[in-house]
Amino acid sequence: MLYAGRKWWKRAFFAYWLRHILPPEWLIKRSFSKTMGYSLNLADPQTFNEKIQWLKLYYHDPAYIKMVDKAEAKEYISSKIGTGHVIPTLKIYESVDEIDLKEPPDKFVLKCTHDSGSIVICKDKSHFDLEEVRKNFRVNLQGNYYYDDFEWPYKAVKPRVIAEPYLVDESHAGLKDYKVFCFGGEPKIIKVDFNQFASHQTNVYDTKWNFLEMEIVYPYDKENVIEKPASLEEMLEYARKLSAGMPFVRTDFYCVNGKIYVGEITFYPTGGCGKITPVEWDYRLGSWIRLPEKRIG
């Protein structure tokens, strides 16, 4: 039985009630210590994850709301680096019942505009289970990162489903996701995820493409040599433009046949609870975030 001794809906209601009644600081501190293994110091944060929590709670720039919306962010991206680096939008669905197979091409991607990870890849419409996809998106559209991890910009984002073209890189097996960590508008490290649907691994590089022996949530594989992208300098310049004036932001890029596309913009990787090892790197990345003197919101 799910949730032995108590019906699942009672447990869900209790969790919902707690997040609406108890102070966010208390709940974040409780969750942080359980996940990270050390107490969260909001008065004098030092590590990367501590400072991400501080930014979640005390730095609420209204511009962030559009930037975390996968549909609305395209306008911001276009204004900074041009429309040619925006993944085209095929269709935006206000509800799952609007999703059909008439309009998209044979290969396409569906994902929610208000979260990260709820993605469906269609490589052949003749083998696409539309009803199952609708069922899953009905659940995804009910989620909200504000009530999950207090990532405040998501509270105001309207949940929708967006359809985009299916893109592949030179491997013809998908896309490498280049996640550029920017501190005060300056790129410092690039995280590359691979084997995401098998044994998820992550390699991290500096801006000169030197391998860094560090783990961000997932283990690295030093033997898996990821070639330096030919357009790395261009990518880093775009990251600077997209992150200018922000204490921290992660800008994600894809390279497709030599062309750079922006995947998404993220302010709170893993909700600020992504373990970084060795721990010295958690402190080093933290030292690169200069927290604003003034709180917003």
PDB file of C-alpha atoms in Angstrom:
ATOM      1  CA  MET A   1       0.000   0.000   0.000  1.00  0.00           C
ATOM      2  CA  LEU A   2       1.247   3.480  -0.816  1.00  0.00           C
ATOM      3  CA  TYR A   3       1.909   5.446   2.381  1.00  0.00           C
ATOM      4  CA  ALA A   4       1.178   2.647   4.831  1.00  0.00           C
ATOM      5  CA  GLY A   5      -1.081   3.648   7.683  1.00  0.00           C
ATOM      6  CA  ARG A   6      -2.435   6.773   6.002  1.00  0.00           C
ATOM      7  CA  LYS A   7      -4.238   7.355   2.738  1.00  0.00           C
ATOM      8  CA  TRP A   8      -1.995   8.981   0.142  1.00  0.00           C
ATOM      9  CA  TRP A   9      -4.311  11.947  -0.324  1.00  0.00           C
ATOM     10  CA  LYS A  10      -4.148  12.799   3.368  1.00  0.00           C
ATOM     11  CA  ARG A  11      -0.338  12.825   3.195  1.00  0.00           C
ATOM     12  CA  ALA A  12      -0.458  15.017   0.065  1.00  0.00           C
ATOM     13  CA  PHE A  13      -2.920  17.435   1.678  1.00  0.00           C
ATOM     14  CA  PHE A  14      -0.763  17.647   4.799  1.00  0.00           C
ATOM     15  CA  ALA A  15       2.337  18.499   2.713  1.00  0.00           C
ATOM     16  CA  TYR A  16       0.351  21.113   0.757  1.00  0.00           C
ATOM     17  CA  TRP A  17      -0.920  22.655   3.993  1.00  0.00           C
ATOM     18  CA  LEU A  18       2.573  22.843   5.471  1.00  0.00           C
ATOM     19  CA  ARG A  19       3.923  24.724   2.449  1.00  0.00           C
ATOM     20  CA  HIS A  20       1.165  27.312   2.682  1.00  0.00           C
ATOM     21  CA  ILE A  21       1.304  27.828   6.448  1.00  0.00           C
ATOM     22  CA  LEU A  22       4.897  27.455   7.609  1.00  0.00           C
ATOM     23  CA  PRO A  23       7.584  30.065   6.787  1.00  0.00           C
ATOM     24  CA  PRO A  24       9.554  29.244   3.617  1.00  0.00           C
ATOM     25  CA  GLU A  25      12.846  29.761   5.487  1.00  0.00           C
ATOM     26  CA  TRP A  26      11.976  27.020   7.981  1.00  0.00           C
ATOM     27  CA  LEU A  27      10.910  24.568   5.294  1.00  0.00           C
ATOM     28  CA  ILE A  28      13.946  25.277   3.114  1.00  0.00           C
ATOM     29  CA  LYS A  29      16.335  24.844   6.045  1.00  0.00           C
ATOM     30  CA  ARG A  30      14.690  21.546   6.954  1.00  0.00           C
ATOM     31  CA  SER A  31      14.810  20.212   3.396  1.00  0.00           C
ATOM     32  CA  PHE A  32      18.359  21.487   2.824  1.00  0.00           C
ATOM     33  CA  SER A  33      19.860  19.768   5.876  1.00  0.00           C
ATOM     34  CA  LYS A  34      18.173  16.483   4.977  1.00  0.00           C
ATOM     35  CA  THR A  35      19.428  16.551   1.394  1.00  0.00           C
ATOM     36  CA  MET A  36      22.844  18.163   1.742  1.00  0.00           C
ATOM     37  CA  GLY A  37      23.940  16.775   5.113  1.00  0.00           C
ATOM     38  CA  TYR A  38      24.797  20.147   6.661  1.00  0.00           C
ATOM     39  CA  SER A  39      22.795  23.048   8.081  1.00  0.00           C
ATOM     40  CA  LEU A  40      21.828  25.953   5.853  1.00  0.00           C
ATOM     41  CA  ASN A  41      23.337  29.263   6.974  1.00  0.00           C
ATOM     42  CA  LEU A  42      21.213  32.061   5.496  1.00  0.00           C
ATOM     43  CA  ALA A  43      22.827  34.745   7.672  1.00  0.00           C
ATOM     44  CA  ASP A  44      26.286  34.131   6.187  1.00  0.00           C
ATOM     45  CA  PRO A  45      25.992  31.720   3.235  1.00  0.00           C
ATOM     46  CA  GLN A  46      29.280  30.421   1.851  1.00  0.00           C
ATOM     47  CA  THR A  47      28.667  27.450  -0.428  1.00  0.00           C
ATOM     48  CA  PHE A  48      27.135  27.545  -3.891  1.00  0.00           C
ATOM     49  CA  ASN A  49      24.013  25.764  -2.724  1.00  0.00           C
ATOM     50  CA  GLU A  50      23.587  28.024   0.316  1.00  0.00           C
ATOM     51  CA  LYS A  51      23.763  31.116  -1.874  1.00  0.00           C
ATOM     52  CA  ILE A  52      21.242  29.664  -4.337  1.00  0.00           C
ATOM     53  CA  GLN A  53      18.851  29.245  -1.399  1.00  0.00           C
ATOM     54  CA  TRP A  54      19.482  32.863  -0.358  1.00  0.00           C
ATOM     55  CA  LEU A  55      18.702  34.062  -3.882  1.00  0.00           C
ATOM     56  CA  LYS A  56      15.498  31.999  -3.969  1.00  0.00           C
ATOM     57  CA  LEU A  57      14.275  33.608  -0.764  1.00  0.00           C
ATOM     58  CA  TYR A  58      15.485  37.178  -0.968  1.00  0.00           C
ATOM     59  CA  TYR A  59      16.227  38.213  -4.561  1.00  0.00           C
ATOM     60  CA  HIS A  60      13.034  38.382  -6.597  1.00  0.00           C
ATOM     61  CA  ASP A  61      13.795  40.209  -9.822  1.00  0.00           C
ATOM     62  CA  PRO A  62      10.471  40.427 -11.730  1.00  0.00           C
ATOM     63  CA  ALA A  63      12.330  39.888 -15.031  1.00  0.00           C
ATOM     64  CA  TYR A  64      13.044  36.316 -13.962  1.00  0.00           C
ATOM     65  CA  ILE A  65       9.388  35.318 -14.373  1.00  0.00           C
ATOM     66  CA  LYS A  66       9.472  35.512 -18.176  1.00  0.00           C
ATOM     67  CA  MET A  67      12.967  34.098 -18.353  1.00  0.00           C
ATOM     68  CA  VAL A  68      11.988  30.801 -16.710  1.00  0.00           C
ATOM     69  CA  ASP A  69       8.926  30.399 -18.943  1.00  0.00           C
ATOM     70  CA  LYS A  70      10.106  28.297 -21.897  1.00  0.00           C
ATOM     71  CA  ALA A  71       7.747  30.091 -24.263  1.00  0.00           C
ATOM     72  CA  GLU A  72       8.170  33.665 -23.003  1.00  0.00           C
ATOM     73  CA  ALA A  73      11.958  33.356 -22.580  1.00  0.00           C
ATOM     74  CA  LYS A  74      12.364  33.250 -26.353  1.00  0.00           C
ATOM     75  CA  GLU A  75      11.559  36.958 -26.559  1.00  0.00           C
ATOM     76  CA  TYR A  76      14.314  37.735 -24.037  1.00  0.00           C
ATOM     77  CA  ILE A  77      16.807  35.515 -25.844  1.00  0.00           C
ATOM     78  CA  SER A  78      15.979  37.135 -29.190  1.00  0.00           C
ATOM     79  CA  SER A  79      16.483  40.621 -27.751  1.00  0.00           C
ATOM     80  CA  LYS A  80      19.944  39.704 -26.425  1.00  0.00           C
ATOM     81  CA  ILE A  81      21.515  37.472 -29.077  1.00  0.00           C
ATOM     82  CA  GLY A  82      19.072  37.364 -32.010  1.00  0.00           C
ATOM     83  CA  THR A  83      16.180  35.232 -33.184  1.00  0.00           C
ATOM     84  CA  GLY A  84      18.471  32.792 -34.979  1.00  0.00           C
ATOM     85  CA  HIS A  85      19.457  31.206 -31.664  1.00  0.00           C
ATOM     86  CA  VAL A  86      15.922  30.506 -30.505  1.00  0.00           C
ATOM     87  CA  ILE A  87      14.482  27.027 -31.044  1.00  0.00           C
ATOM     88  CA  PRO A  88      11.376  27.604 -33.218  1.00  0.00           C
ATOM     89  CA  THR A  89       7.967  27.154 -31.635  1.00  0.00           C
ATOM     90  CA  LEU A  90       5.654  24.861 -33.582  1.00  0.00           C
ATOM     91  CA  LYS A  91       2.648  25.230 -31.307  1.00  0.00           C
ATOM     92  CA  ILE A  92       1.651  26.204 -27.788  1.00  0.00           C
ATOM     93  CA  TYR A  93      -1.139  24.193 -26.181  1.00  0.00           C
ATOM     94  CA  GLU A  94      -3.159  25.775 -23.389  1.00  0.00           C
ATOM     95  CA  SER A  95      -4.462  22.352 -22.325  1.00  0.00           C
ATOM     96  CA  VAL A  96      -3.536  18.730 -22.969  1.00  0.00           C
ATOM     97  CA  ASP A  97      -6.775  18.187 -24.879  1.00  0.00           C
ATOM     98  CA  GLU A  98      -5.492  20.518 -27.605  1.00  0.00           C
ATOM     99  CA  ILE A  99      -2.474  18.291 -28.313  1.00  0.00           C
ATOM    100  CA  ASP A 100      -2.922  16.420 -31.587  1.00  0.00           C
ATOM    101  CA  LEU A 101      -0.783  14.844 -34.280  1.00  0.00           C
ATOM    102  CA  LYS A 102      -2.051  16.811 -37.276  1.00  0.00           C
ATOM    103  CA  GLU A 103       0.121  19.910 -37.034  1.00  0.00           C
ATOM    104  CA  PRO A 104       3.606  18.795 -35.880  1.00  0.00           C
ATOM    105  CA  PRO A 105       6.048  17.161 -38.311  1.00  0.00           C
ATOM    106  CA  ASP A 106       6.829  13.449 -37.981  1.00  0.00           C
ATOM    107  CA  LYS A 107       9.596  14.223 -35.478  1.00  0.00           C
ATOM    108  CA  PHE A 108       9.012  16.768 -32.730  1.00  0.00           C
ATOM    109  CA  VAL A 109       9.395  17.506 -29.028  1.00  0.00           C
ATOM    110  CA  LEU A 110       6.762  18.354 -26.422  1.00  0.00           C
ATOM    111  CA  LYS A 111       7.578  19.913 -23.064  1.00  0.00           C
ATOM    112  CA  CYS A 112       6.000  21.978 -20.327  1.00  0.00           C
ATOM    113  CA  THR A 113       6.694  25.700 -20.285  1.00  0.00           C
ATOM    114  CA  HIS A 114       6.784  25.932 -16.483  1.00  0.00           C
ATOM    115  CA  ASP A 115       9.252  23.258 -15.400  1.00  0.00           C
ATOM    116  CA  SER A 116      12.323  21.281 -16.422  1.00  0.00           C
ATOM    117  CA  GLY A 117      12.440  17.634 -17.368  1.00  0.00           C
ATOM    118  CA  SER A 118       8.854  16.983 -18.440  1.00  0.00           C
ATOM    119  CA  ILE A 119       9.742  16.319 -22.054  1.00  0.00           C
ATOM    120  CA  VAL A 120       8.414  13.897 -24.667  1.00  0.00           C
ATOM    121  CA  ILE A 121      10.357  13.144 -27.857  1.00  0.00           C
ATOM    122  CA  CYS A 122       8.467  11.873 -30.874  1.00  0.00           C
ATOM    123  CA  LYS A 123      10.603  10.287 -33.600  1.00  0.00           C
ATOM    124  CA  ASP A 124       7.731   8.569 -35.406  1.00  0.00           C
ATOM    125  CA  LYS A 125       4.095   9.656 -35.134  1.00  0.00           C
ATOM    126  CA  SER A 126       2.890   6.190 -36.140  1.00  0.00           C
ATOM    127  CA  HIS A 127       4.279   4.874 -32.809  1.00  0.00           C
ATOM    128  CA  PHE A 128       3.212   7.826 -30.663  1.00  0.00           C
ATOM    129  CA  ASP A 129       0.786   7.083 -27.819  1.00  0.00           C
ATOM    130  CA  LEU A 130      -1.090  10.374 -27.707  1.00  0.00           C
ATOM    131  CA  GLU A 131      -3.442   9.414 -24.887  1.00  0.00           C
ATOM    132  CA  GLU A 132      -0.580   8.309 -22.642  1.00  0.00           C
ATOM    133  CA  VAL A 133       1.247  11.559 -23.382  1.00  0.00           C
ATOM    134  CA  ARG A 134      -1.852  13.591 -22.532  1.00  0.00           C
ATOM    135  CA  LYS A 135      -2.256  11.633 -19.314  1.00  0.00           C
ATOM    136  CA  ASN A 136       1.328  12.356 -18.236  1.00  0.00           C
ATOM    137  CA  PHE A 137       1.133  16.035 -19.114  1.00  0.00           C
ATOM    138  CA  ARG A 138      -2.090  16.400 -17.107  1.00  0.00           C
ATOM    139  CA  VAL A 139      -0.047  15.469 -14.054  1.00  0.00           C
ATOM    140  CA  ASN A 140       2.930  17.656 -15.025  1.00  0.00           C
ATOM    141  CA  LEU A 141       0.757  20.715 -15.558  1.00  0.00           C
ATOM    142  CA  GLN A 142      -0.427  20.508 -11.951  1.00  0.00           C
ATOM    143  CA  GLY A 143       3.098  20.949 -10.609  1.00  0.00           C
ATOM    144  CA  ASN A 144       4.669  24.221  -9.554  1.00  0.00           C
ATOM    145  CA  TYR A 145       8.304  24.666  -8.560  1.00  0.00           C
ATOM    146  CA  TYR A 146       7.310  27.365  -6.085  1.00  0.00           C
ATOM    147  CA  TYR A 147       5.397  24.914  -3.946  1.00  0.00           C
ATOM    148  CA  ASP A 148       8.011  22.202  -4.469  1.00  0.00           C
ATOM    149  CA  ASP A 149      11.206  24.147  -3.730  1.00  0.00           C
ATOM    150  CA  PHE A 150      10.089  27.796  -3.335  1.00  0.00           C
ATOM    151  CA  GLU A 151      11.573  28.808  -6.679  1.00  0.00           C
ATOM    152  CA  TRP A 152       9.496  31.962  -6.643  1.00  0.00           C
ATOM    153  CA  PRO A 153       9.470  32.982 -10.395  1.00  0.00           C
ATOM    154  CA  TYR A 154       7.571  29.794 -11.282  1.00  0.00           C
ATOM    155  CA  LYS A 155       4.621  30.771  -9.085  1.00  0.00           C
ATOM    156  CA  ALA A 156       3.463  33.219 -11.755  1.00  0.00           C
ATOM    157  CA  VAL A 157       4.247  31.092 -14.829  1.00  0.00           C
ATOM    158  CA  LYS A 158       1.204  29.780 -16.670  1.00  0.00           C
ATOM    159  CA  PRO A 159       1.503  26.007 -17.192  1.00  0.00           C
ATOM    160  CA  ARG A 160       1.303  25.138 -20.896  1.00  0.00           C
ATOM    161  CA  VAL A 161       2.755  22.629 -23.332  1.00  0.00           C
ATOM    162  CA  ILE A 162       5.030  23.764 -26.145  1.00  0.00           C
ATOM    163  CA  ALA A 163       5.895  21.838 -29.317  1.00  0.00           C
ATOM    164  CA  GLU A 164       9.316  22.316 -30.930  1.00  0.00           C
ATOM    165  CA  PRO A 165      11.278  20.640 -33.750  1.00  0.00           C
ATOM    166  CA  TYR A 166      13.308  17.552 -32.901  1.00  0.00           C
ATOM    167  CA  LEU A 167      16.979  18.527 -33.124  1.00  0.00           C
ATOM    168  CA  VAL A 168      20.059  16.282 -33.274  1.00  0.00           C
ATOM    169  CA  ASP A 169      23.753  17.083 -33.289  1.00  0.00           C
ATOM    170  CA  GLU A 170      26.624  15.444 -35.167  1.00  0.00           C
ATOM    171  CA  SER A 171      26.104  12.187 -33.246  1.00  0.00           C
ATOM    172  CA  HIS A 172      22.612  11.839 -34.782  1.00  0.00           C
ATOM    173  CA  ALA A 173      21.528  10.360 -31.445  1.00  0.00           C
ATOM    174  CA  GLY A 174      20.264  13.452 -29.658  1.00  0.00           C
ATOM    175  CA  LEU A 175      21.834  16.615 -28.306  1.00  0.00           C
ATOM    176  CA  LYS A 176      24.671  17.436 -25.943  1.00  0.00           C
ATOM    177  CA  ASP A 177      23.458  19.920 -23.383  1.00  0.00           C
ATOM    178  CA  TYR A 178      26.129  22.544 -22.619  1.00  0.00           C
ATOM    179  CA  LYS A 179      25.187  24.149 -19.299  1.00  0.00           C
ATOM    180  CA  VAL A 180      27.197  27.328 -18.765  1.00  0.00           C
ATOM    181  CA  PHE A 181      27.401  28.557 -15.157  1.00  0.00           C
ATOM    182  CA  CYS A 182      27.636  32.359 -15.152  1.00  0.00           C
ATOM    183  CA  PHE A 183      28.585  34.420 -12.091  1.00  0.00           C
ATOM    184  CA  GLY A 184      27.962  38.152 -12.245  1.00  0.00           C
ATOM    185  CA  GLY A 185      27.655  37.862 -16.010  1.00  0.00           C
ATOM    186  CA  GLU A 186      30.897  35.910 -16.470  1.00  0.00           C
ATOM    187  CA  PRO A 187      31.014  32.221 -17.512  1.00  0.00           C
ATOM    188  CA  LYS A 188      33.183  30.078 -15.230  1.00  0.00           C
ATOM    189  CA  ILE A 189      32.387  26.407 -15.880  1.00  0.00           C
ATOM    190  CA  ILE A 190      30.497  24.301 -18.441  1.00  0.00           C
ATOM    191  CA  LYS A 191      28.631  21.171 -17.374  1.00  0.00           C
ATOM    192  CA  VAL A 192      27.906  18.584 -20.069  1.00  0.00           C
ATOM    193  CA  ASP A 193      25.330  15.867 -19.362  1.00  0.00           C
ATOM    194  CA  PHE A 194      25.338  12.545 -21.204  1.00  0.00           C
ATOM    195  CA  ASN A 195      23.743   9.087 -20.928  1.00  0.00           C
ATOM    196  CA  GLN A 196      20.758  10.888 -19.429  1.00  0.00           C
ATOM    197  CA  PHE A 197      18.359   8.046 -20.141  1.00  0.00           C
ATOM    198  CA  ALA A 198      20.740   5.316 -18.940  1.00  0.00           C
ATOM    199  CA  SER A 199      23.466   5.844 -16.306  1.00  0.00           C
ATOM    200  CA  HIS A 200      23.326   9.641 -16.114  1.00  0.00           C
ATOM    201  CA  GLN A 201      26.815  11.187 -15.999  1.00  0.00           C
ATOM    202  CA  THR A 202      28.219  14.698 -16.110  1.00  0.00           C
ATOM    203  CA  ASN A 203      31.600  16.072 -17.107  1.00  0.00           C
ATOM    204  CA  VAL A 204      32.585  19.593 -16.091  1.00  0.00           C
ATOM    205  CA  TYR A 205      35.065  21.855 -17.900  1.00  0.00           C
ATOM    206  CA  ASP A 206      36.491  25.319 -17.410  1.00  0.00           C
ATOM    207  CA  THR A 207      36.162  27.944 -20.118  1.00  0.00           C
ATOM    208  CA  LYS A 208      39.402  26.745 -21.757  1.00  0.00           C
ATOM    209  CA  TRP A 209      37.897  23.231 -21.934  1.00  0.00           C
ATOM    210  CA  ASN A 210      40.129  21.737 -19.254  1.00  0.00           C
ATOM    211  CA  PHE A 211      38.462  18.801 -17.508  1.00  0.00           C
ATOM    212  CA  LEU A 212      37.612  19.488 -13.856  1.00  0.00           C
ATOM    213  CA  GLU A 213      37.541  16.598 -11.400  1.00  0.00           C
ATOM    214  CA  MET A 214      34.260  17.503  -9.754  1.00  0.00           C
ATOM    215  CA  GLU A 215      30.782  16.049  -9.590  1.00  0.00           C
ATOM    216  CA  ILE A 216      27.582  18.059  -9.716  1.00  0.00           C
ATOM    217  CA  VAL A 217      24.875  15.597  -8.644  1.00  0.00           C
ATOM    218  CA  TYR A 218      25.994  12.915 -11.136  1.00  0.00           C
ATOM    219  CA  PRO A 219      29.381  11.156 -11.435  1.00  0.00           C
ATOM    220  CA  TYR A 220      31.900  12.109 -14.087  1.00  0.00           C
ATOM    221  CA  ASP A 221      33.600   9.858 -16.620  1.00  0.00           C
ATOM    222  CA  LYS A 222      37.094  11.094 -17.390  1.00  0.00           C
ATOM    223  CA  GLU A 223      37.515   8.400 -20.041  1.00  0.00           C
ATOM    224  CA  ASN A 224      34.557   9.752 -21.983  1.00  0.00           C
ATOM    225  CA  VAL A 225      36.306  12.485 -23.923  1.00  0.00           C
ATOM    226  CA  ILE A 226      33.894  15.221 -24.955  1.00  0.00           C
ATOM    227  CA  GLU A 227      35.428  17.284 -27.698  1.00  0.00           C
ATOM    228  CA  LYS A 228      35.647  21.016 -27.249  1.00  0.00           C
ATOM    229  CA  PRO A 229      32.820  22.528 -29.322  1.00  0.00           C
ATOM    230  CA  ALA A 230      34.107  24.532 -32.266  1.00  0.00           C
ATOM    231  CA  SER A 231      31.737  27.350 -31.335  1.00  0.00           C
ATOM    232  CA  LEU A 232      32.761  27.485 -27.653  1.00  0.00           C
ATOM    233  CA  GLU A 233      33.898  31.130 -27.682  1.00  0.00           C
ATOM    234  CA  GLU A 234      30.711  32.173 -29.424  1.00  0.00           C
ATOM    235  CA  MET A 235      28.676  30.218 -26.874  1.00  0.00           C
ATOM    236  CA  LEU A 236      30.482  31.878 -23.970  1.00  0.00           C
ATOM    237  CA  GLU A 237      29.878  35.325 -25.463  1.00  0.00           C
ATOM    238  CA  TYR A 238      26.166  34.580 -25.748  1.00  0.00           C
ATOM    239  CA  ALA A 239      26.187  33.377 -22.132  1.00  0.00           C
ATOM    240  CA  ARG A 240      27.701  36.713 -21.070  1.00  0.00           C
ATOM    241  CA  LYS A 241      24.992  38.662 -22.856  1.00  0.00           C
ATOM    242  CA  LEU A 242      22.175  36.527 -21.460  1.00  0.00           C
ATOM    243  CA  SER A 243      23.462  36.656 -17.874  1.00  0.00           C
ATOM    244  CA  ALA A 244      24.609  40.288 -17.694  1.00  0.00           C
ATOM    245  CA  GLY A 245      23.724  41.975 -14.410  1.00  0.00           C
ATOM    246  CA  MET A 246      22.618  38.779 -12.630  1.00  0.00           C
ATOM    247  CA  PRO A 247      24.293  37.335  -9.508  1.00  0.00           C
ATOM    248  CA  PHE A 248      24.038  33.822 -10.946  1.00  0.00           C
ATOM    249  CA  VAL A 249      22.365  32.162 -13.893  1.00  0.00           C
ATOM    250  CA  ARG A 250      22.914  28.955 -15.833  1.00  0.00           C
ATOM    251  CA  THR A 251      22.403  29.260 -19.574  1.00  0.00           C
ATOM    252  CA  ASP A 252      21.944  26.016 -21.508  1.00  0.00           C
ATOM    253  CA  PHE A 253      22.968  25.632 -25.144  1.00  0.00           C
ATOM    254  CA  TYR A 254      22.744  23.096 -27.952  1.00  0.00           C
ATOM    255  CA  CYS A 255      25.065  22.983 -30.976  1.00  0.00           C
ATOM    256  CA  VAL A 256      23.374  21.769 -34.164  1.00  0.00           C
ATOM    257  CA  ASN A 257      25.454  21.675 -37.356  1.00  0.00           C
ATOM    258  CA  GLY A 258      27.603  24.530 -36.121  1.00  0.00           C
ATOM    259  CA  LYS A 259      24.646  26.636 -35.023  1.00  0.00           C
ATOM    260  CA  ILE A 260      23.986  27.533 -31.394  1.00  0.00           C
ATOM    261  CA  TYR A 261      20.526  27.352 -29.828  1.00  0.00           C
ATOM    262  CA  VAL A 262      19.501  28.293 -26.307  1.00  0.00           C
ATOM    263  CA  GLY A 263      17.755  25.479 -24.475  1.00  0.00           C
ATOM    264  CA  GLU A 264      16.726  27.216 -21.269  1.00  0.00           C
ATOM    265  CA  ILE A 265      17.716  29.694 -18.573  1.00  0.00           C
ATOM    266  CA  THR A 266      17.984  28.422 -15.004  1.00  0.00           C
ATOM    267  CA  PHE A 267      18.488  30.367 -11.789  1.00  0.00           C
ATOM    268  CA  TYR A 268      18.316  27.558  -9.217  1.00  0.00           C
ATOM    269  CA  PRO A 269      19.996  24.356 -10.477  1.00  0.00           C
ATOM    270  CA  THR A 270      18.530  21.321  -8.686  1.00  0.00           C
ATOM    271  CA  GLY A 271      16.636  23.735  -6.461  1.00  0.00           C
ATOM    272  CA  GLY A 272      19.882  24.636  -4.704  1.00  0.00           C
ATOM    273  CA  CYS A 273      20.220  21.094  -3.341  1.00  0.00           C
ATOM    274  CA  GLY A 274      22.579  19.551  -5.892  1.00  0.00           C
ATOM    275  CA  LYS A 275      25.507  17.916  -4.147  1.00  0.00           C
ATOM    276  CA  ILE A 276      28.897  19.084  -5.403  1.00  0.00           C
ATOM    277  CA  THR A 277      31.954  16.976  -4.646  1.00  0.00           C
ATOM    278  CA  PRO A 278      34.609  17.391  -3.529  1.00  0.00           C
ATOM    279  CA  VAL A 279      33.066  19.897  -1.132  1.00  0.00           C
ATOM    280  CA  GLU A 280      35.840  22.401  -1.887  1.00  0.00           C
ATOM    281  CA  TRP A 281      34.128  23.014  -5.220  1.00  0.00           C
ATOM    282  CA  ASP A 282      30.856  23.838  -3.479  1.00  0.00           C
ATOM    283  CA  TYR A 283      32.726  26.578  -1.608  1.00  0.00           C
ATOM    284  CA  ARG A 284      34.661  27.736  -4.676  1.00  0.00           C
ATOM    285  CA  LEU A 285      31.513  28.128  -6.774  1.00  0.00           C
ATOM    286  CA  GLY A 286      29.916  29.847  -3.797  1.00  0.00           C
ATOM    287  CA  SER A 287      32.770  32.361  -3.628  1.00  0.00           C
ATOM    288  CA  TRP A 288      32.006  33.355  -7.224  1.00  0.00           C
ATOM    289  CA  ILE A 289      28.459  34.466  -6.343  1.00  0.00           C
ATOM    290  CA  ARG A 290      28.359  38.022  -5.033  1.00  0.00           C
ATOM    291  CA  LEU A 291      25.046  38.388  -3.269  1.00  0.00           C
ATOM    292  CA  PRO A 292      23.223  41.691  -3.840  1.00  0.00           C
ATOM    293  CA  GLU A 293      23.394  44.208  -1.007  1.00  0.00           C
ATOM    294  CA  LYS A 294      19.694  44.904  -1.431  1.00  0.00           C
ATOM    295  CA  ARG A 295      17.008  42.276  -1.192  1.00  0.00           C
ATOM    296  CA  ILE A 296      14.169  42.375  -3.723  1.00  0.00           C
ATOM    297  CA  GLY A 297      10.726  41.063  -2.838  1.00  0.00           C
TER     298      GLY A 297
END
